[in-house]
Short mmCIF file of C-alpha atoms in Angstrom, two decimals:
data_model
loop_
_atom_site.label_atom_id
_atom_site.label_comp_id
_atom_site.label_asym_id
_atom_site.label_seq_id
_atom_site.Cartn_x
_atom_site.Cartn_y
_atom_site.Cartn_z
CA UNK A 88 31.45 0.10 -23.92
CA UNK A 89 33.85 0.84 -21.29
CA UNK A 90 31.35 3.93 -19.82
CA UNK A 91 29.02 0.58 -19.51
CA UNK A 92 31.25 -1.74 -18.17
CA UNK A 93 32.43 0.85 -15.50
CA UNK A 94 28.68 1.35 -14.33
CA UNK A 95 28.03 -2.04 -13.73
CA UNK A 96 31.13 -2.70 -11.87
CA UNK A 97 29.84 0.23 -9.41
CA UNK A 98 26.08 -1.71 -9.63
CA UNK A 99 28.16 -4.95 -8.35
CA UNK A 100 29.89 -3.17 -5.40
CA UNK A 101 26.47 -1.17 -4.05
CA UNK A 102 25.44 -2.55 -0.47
CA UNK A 103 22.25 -4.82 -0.87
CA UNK A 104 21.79 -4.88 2.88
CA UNK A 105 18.67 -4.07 4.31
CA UNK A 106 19.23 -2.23 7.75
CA UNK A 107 22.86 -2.21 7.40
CA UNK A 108 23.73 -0.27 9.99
CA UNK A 109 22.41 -2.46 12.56
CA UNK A 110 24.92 -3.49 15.16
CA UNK A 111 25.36 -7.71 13.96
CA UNK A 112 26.24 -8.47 17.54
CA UNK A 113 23.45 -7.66 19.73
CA UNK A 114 19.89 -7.63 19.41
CA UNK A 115 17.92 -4.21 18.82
CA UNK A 116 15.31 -3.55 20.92
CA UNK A 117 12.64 -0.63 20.66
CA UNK A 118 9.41 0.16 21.58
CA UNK A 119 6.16 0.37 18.90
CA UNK A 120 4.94 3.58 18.86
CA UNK A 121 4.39 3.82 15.16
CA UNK A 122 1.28 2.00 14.09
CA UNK A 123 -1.28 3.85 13.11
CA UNK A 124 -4.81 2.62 13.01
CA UNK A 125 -6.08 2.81 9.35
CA UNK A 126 -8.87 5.97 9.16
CA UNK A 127 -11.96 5.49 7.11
CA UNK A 128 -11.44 8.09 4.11
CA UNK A 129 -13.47 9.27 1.13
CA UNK A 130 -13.80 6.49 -1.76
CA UNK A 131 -13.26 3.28 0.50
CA UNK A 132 -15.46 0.73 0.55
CA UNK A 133 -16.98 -1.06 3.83
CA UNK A 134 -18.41 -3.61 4.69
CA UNK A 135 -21.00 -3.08 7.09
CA UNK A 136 -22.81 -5.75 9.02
CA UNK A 137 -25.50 -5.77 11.45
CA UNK A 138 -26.15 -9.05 13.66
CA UNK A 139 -29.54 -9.08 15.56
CA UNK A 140 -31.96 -11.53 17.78
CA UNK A 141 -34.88 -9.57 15.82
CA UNK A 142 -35.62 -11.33 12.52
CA UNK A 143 -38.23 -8.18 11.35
CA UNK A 144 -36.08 -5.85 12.51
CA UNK A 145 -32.84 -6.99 10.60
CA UNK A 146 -35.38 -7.23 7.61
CA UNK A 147 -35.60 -3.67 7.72
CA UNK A 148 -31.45 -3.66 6.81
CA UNK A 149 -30.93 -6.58 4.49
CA UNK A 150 -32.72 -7.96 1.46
CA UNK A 151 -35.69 -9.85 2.82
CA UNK A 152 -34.24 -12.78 4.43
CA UNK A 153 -35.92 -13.87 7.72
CA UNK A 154 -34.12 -16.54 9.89
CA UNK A 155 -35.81 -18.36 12.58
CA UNK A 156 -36.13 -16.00 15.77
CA UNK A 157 -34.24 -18.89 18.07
CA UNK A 158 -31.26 -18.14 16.36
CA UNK A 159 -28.79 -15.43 15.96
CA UNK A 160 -29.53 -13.16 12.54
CA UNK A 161 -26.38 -12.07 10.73
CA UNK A 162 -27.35 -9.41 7.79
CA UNK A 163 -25.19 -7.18 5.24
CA UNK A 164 -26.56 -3.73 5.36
CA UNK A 165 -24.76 -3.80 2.29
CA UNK A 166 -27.02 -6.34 0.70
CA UNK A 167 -29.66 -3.48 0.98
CA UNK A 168 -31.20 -2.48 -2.64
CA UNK A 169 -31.61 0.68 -1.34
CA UNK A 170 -28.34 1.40 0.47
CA UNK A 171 -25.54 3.34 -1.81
CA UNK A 172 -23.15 0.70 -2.34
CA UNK A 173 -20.39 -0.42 -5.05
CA UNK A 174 -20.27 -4.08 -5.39
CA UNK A 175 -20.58 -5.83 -2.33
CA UNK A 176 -19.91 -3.04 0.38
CA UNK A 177 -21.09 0.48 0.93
CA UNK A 178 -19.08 3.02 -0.57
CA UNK A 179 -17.99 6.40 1.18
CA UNK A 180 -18.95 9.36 -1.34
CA UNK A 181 -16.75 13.03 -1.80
CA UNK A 182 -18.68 14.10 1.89
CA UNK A 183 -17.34 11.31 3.69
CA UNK A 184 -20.60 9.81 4.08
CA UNK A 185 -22.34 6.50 3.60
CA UNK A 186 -25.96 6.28 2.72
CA UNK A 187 -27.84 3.72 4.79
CA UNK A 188 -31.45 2.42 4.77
CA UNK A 189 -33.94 3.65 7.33
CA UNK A 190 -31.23 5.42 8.38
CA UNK A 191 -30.44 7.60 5.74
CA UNK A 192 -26.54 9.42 4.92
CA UNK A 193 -24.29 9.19 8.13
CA UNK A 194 -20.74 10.66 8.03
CA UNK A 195 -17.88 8.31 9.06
CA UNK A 196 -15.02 9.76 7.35
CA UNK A 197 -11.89 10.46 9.83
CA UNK A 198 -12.81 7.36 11.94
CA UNK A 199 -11.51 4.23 12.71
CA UNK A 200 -13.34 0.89 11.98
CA UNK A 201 -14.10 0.81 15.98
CA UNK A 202 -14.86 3.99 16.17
CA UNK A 203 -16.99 3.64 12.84
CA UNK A 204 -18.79 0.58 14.89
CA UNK A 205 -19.77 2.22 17.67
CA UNK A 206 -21.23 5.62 15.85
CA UNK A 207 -23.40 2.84 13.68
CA UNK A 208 -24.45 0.69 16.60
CA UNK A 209 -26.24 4.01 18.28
CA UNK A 210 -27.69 4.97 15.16
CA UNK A 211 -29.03 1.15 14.37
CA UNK A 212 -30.16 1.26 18.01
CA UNK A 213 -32.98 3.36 16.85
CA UNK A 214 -34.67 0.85 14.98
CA UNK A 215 -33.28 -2.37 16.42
CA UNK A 216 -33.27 -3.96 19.52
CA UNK A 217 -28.92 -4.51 21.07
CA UNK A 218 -27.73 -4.70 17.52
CA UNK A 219 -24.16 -5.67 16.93
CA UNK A 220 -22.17 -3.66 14.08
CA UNK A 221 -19.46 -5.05 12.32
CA UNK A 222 -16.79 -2.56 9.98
CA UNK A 223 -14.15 -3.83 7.75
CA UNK A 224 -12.07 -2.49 4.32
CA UNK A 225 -13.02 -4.25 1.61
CA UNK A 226 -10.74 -1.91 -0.75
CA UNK A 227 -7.65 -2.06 1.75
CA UNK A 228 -4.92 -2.43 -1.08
CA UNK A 229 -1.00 -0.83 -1.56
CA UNK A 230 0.75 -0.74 -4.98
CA UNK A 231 4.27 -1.68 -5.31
CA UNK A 232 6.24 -0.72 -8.67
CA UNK A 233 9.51 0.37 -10.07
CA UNK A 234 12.67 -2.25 -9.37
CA UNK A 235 10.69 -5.48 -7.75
CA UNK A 236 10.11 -8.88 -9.31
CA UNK A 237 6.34 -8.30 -9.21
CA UNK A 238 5.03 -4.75 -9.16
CA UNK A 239 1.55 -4.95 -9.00
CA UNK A 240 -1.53 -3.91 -6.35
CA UNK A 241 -2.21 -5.85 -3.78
CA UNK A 242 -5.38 -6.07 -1.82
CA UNK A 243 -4.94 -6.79 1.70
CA UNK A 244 -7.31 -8.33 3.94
CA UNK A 245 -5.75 -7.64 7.36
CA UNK A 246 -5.99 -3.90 6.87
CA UNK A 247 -2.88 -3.87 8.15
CA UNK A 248 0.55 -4.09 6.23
CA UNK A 249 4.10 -2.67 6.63
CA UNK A 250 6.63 -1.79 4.18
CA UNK A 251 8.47 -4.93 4.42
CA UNK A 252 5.68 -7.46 4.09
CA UNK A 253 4.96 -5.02 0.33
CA UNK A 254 7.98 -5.67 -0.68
CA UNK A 255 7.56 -9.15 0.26
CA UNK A 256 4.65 -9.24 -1.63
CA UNK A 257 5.90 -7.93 -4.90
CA UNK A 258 9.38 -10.29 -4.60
CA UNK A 259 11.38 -8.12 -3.16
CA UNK A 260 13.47 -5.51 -4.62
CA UNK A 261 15.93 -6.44 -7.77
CA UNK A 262 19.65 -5.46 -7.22
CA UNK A 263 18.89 -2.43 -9.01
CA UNK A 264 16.65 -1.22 -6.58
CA UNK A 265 17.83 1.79 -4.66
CA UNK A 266 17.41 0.81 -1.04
CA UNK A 267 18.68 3.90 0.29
CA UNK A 268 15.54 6.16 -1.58
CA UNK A 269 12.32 4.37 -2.11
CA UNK A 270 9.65 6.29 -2.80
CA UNK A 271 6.27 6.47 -1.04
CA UNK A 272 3.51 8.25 -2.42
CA UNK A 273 0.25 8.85 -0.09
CA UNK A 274 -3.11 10.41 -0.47
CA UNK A 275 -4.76 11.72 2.77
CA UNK A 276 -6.98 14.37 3.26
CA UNK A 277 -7.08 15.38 -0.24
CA UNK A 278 -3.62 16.11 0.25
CA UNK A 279 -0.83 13.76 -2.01
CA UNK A 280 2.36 13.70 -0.30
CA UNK A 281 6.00 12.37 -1.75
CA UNK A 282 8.19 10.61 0.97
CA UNK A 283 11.51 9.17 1.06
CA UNK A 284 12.22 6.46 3.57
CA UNK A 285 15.61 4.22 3.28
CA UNK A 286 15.31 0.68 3.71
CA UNK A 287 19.19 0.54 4.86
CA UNK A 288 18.88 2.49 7.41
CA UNK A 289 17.27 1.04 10.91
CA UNK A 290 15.57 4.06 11.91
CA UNK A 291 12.71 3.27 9.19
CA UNK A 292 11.60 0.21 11.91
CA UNK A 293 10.73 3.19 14.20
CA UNK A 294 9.29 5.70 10.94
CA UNK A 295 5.95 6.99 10.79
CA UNK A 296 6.07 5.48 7.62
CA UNK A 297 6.30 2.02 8.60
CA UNK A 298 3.09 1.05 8.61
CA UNK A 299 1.31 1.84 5.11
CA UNK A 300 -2.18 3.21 4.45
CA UNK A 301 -4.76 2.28 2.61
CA UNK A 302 -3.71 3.22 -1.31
CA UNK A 303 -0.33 3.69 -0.48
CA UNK A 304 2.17 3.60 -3.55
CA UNK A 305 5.89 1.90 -2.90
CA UNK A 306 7.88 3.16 -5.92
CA UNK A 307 10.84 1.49 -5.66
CA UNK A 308 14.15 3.56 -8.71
CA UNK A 309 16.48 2.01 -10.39
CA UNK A 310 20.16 3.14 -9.71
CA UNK A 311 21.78 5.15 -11.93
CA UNK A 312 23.67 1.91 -13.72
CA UNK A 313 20.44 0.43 -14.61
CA UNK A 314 19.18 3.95 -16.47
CA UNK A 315 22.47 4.50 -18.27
CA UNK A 316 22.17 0.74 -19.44
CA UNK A 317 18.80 1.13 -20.28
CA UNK A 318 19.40 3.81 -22.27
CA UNK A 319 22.98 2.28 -23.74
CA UNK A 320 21.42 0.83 -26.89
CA UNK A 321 19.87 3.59 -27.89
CA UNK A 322 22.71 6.18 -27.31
CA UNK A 323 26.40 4.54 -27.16
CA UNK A 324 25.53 1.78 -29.89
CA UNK A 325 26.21 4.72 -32.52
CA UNK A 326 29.10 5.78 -30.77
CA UNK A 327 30.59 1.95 -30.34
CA UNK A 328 29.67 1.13 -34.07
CA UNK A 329 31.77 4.42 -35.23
CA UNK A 330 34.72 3.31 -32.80
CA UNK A 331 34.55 -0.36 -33.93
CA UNK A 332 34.36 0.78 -37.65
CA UNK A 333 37.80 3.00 -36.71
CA UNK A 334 39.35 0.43 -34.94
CA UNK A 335 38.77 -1.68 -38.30
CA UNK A 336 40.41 -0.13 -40.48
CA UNK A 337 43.62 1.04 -38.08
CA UNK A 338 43.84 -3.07 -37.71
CA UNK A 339 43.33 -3.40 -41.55
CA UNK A 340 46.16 -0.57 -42.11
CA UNK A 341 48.76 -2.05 -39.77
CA UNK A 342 48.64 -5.64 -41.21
CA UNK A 343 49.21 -4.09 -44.56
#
């Protein structure tokens, strides 16, 4: 009981401060050079549109529909019966590749949506007259778990997210969250890497890893309190019961 006690007093002492060591009397200043612009990898799914003046040419891309030729037609290559989709947007298989009608299986993993845009709008050129390409995420998500008020996955339709706003997201971090060693797991390149970054310290506003990626995983421990309460029940109710069951019948013996 008093192994217990004595953890949670050092739980109730730990600094809950985000950025602590920012100076509290002037403002801090620095320069973004850490965004990174999200990279079109294998098993994300885009959506792919294709706007075009040419009704019979667009038809060629989406299911059928034909639009008066006066107007601007916006199609969904993805609404293609032939095209190699999931769902409702074209997914990118183990080559990095999508599979388009017409068109056929063109490679777009390492690029960025822009980039993506502009490698689609030459190859639509070949069958339609000034097309206009359109690339977004449609699987764009980050998991948060561990010691918040809402672990879950999040899907995130700005493509765009930073550490902060998944935290916001799940509720924050509990006060047994440890600030100073969250965990951030990330898949690129085939390659899974395990990083540290410490949400009390300032110089994570400036980290590489400020910005997540699509698929990211925030895994925010518990402190060591929380794990030796957790596992108090199980292990020091034995010990407590024999203790109280001593402390009986020393109590019992000096009243006699």
């Amino acid at each position: 009981m008093v192994i217990v006690l004595l953890a949670s007093s050092c739980a109730s002492s730990r600094k809950l401060t985000y950025f602590s060591n920012l100076d509290s009397k002037s403002d801090y200043k620095t320069e973004i050079k850490n965004e990174i612009e999200p990279k079109i990898q294998v098993d994300d799914l885009l959506g792919i549109t294709v706007s075009s003046l040419s009704a019979e040419s667009n038809m060629l891309y989406n299911s059928g529909t034909v639009a008066t030729p006066a107007s601007t037609i916006s199609t969904s290559i993805a609404s293609s019966p032939t095209a190699a989709r999931s769902g409702e947007g074209y997914l990118v298989d183990k080559s990095g590749e999508v599979n388009l009608p017409v068109l056929g299986k063109i490679k777009l993993a390492g690029l960025t949506k822009e980039q993506a845009a502009e490698k689609l709008t030459d190859e639509v050129k070949k069958t339609v007259k000034n097309p206009t390409v359109n690339v977004r995420f449609l699987n764009f998500k980050i998991t948060v778990i561990g010691e918040v008020n809402r672990p879950a996955t999040f899907t995130v339709p700005t493509e765009k997210i930073t550490v902060l706003e998944a935290l916001g997201l799940a509720g924050d971090m509990t006060a047994y969250g440890r600030r100073e060693n969250v965990l951030l797991i990330r898949e690129k390149d085939g390659i899974r890497s395990a990083i540290r970054v410490d949400f009390t310290n300032k110089d994570l506003l400036s980290s590489p890893y400020f910005y997540l990626q699509q698929n990211d995983v925030v895994y925010v421990e518990p402190v060591k309190s929380k794990e030796l309460q957790g596992s108090s029940s199980s292990f020091y109710l034995p010990i407590i019961s024999v203790a109280a069951s001593v402390i009986s019948v020393l109590v019992f013996a000096l009243t006699r």
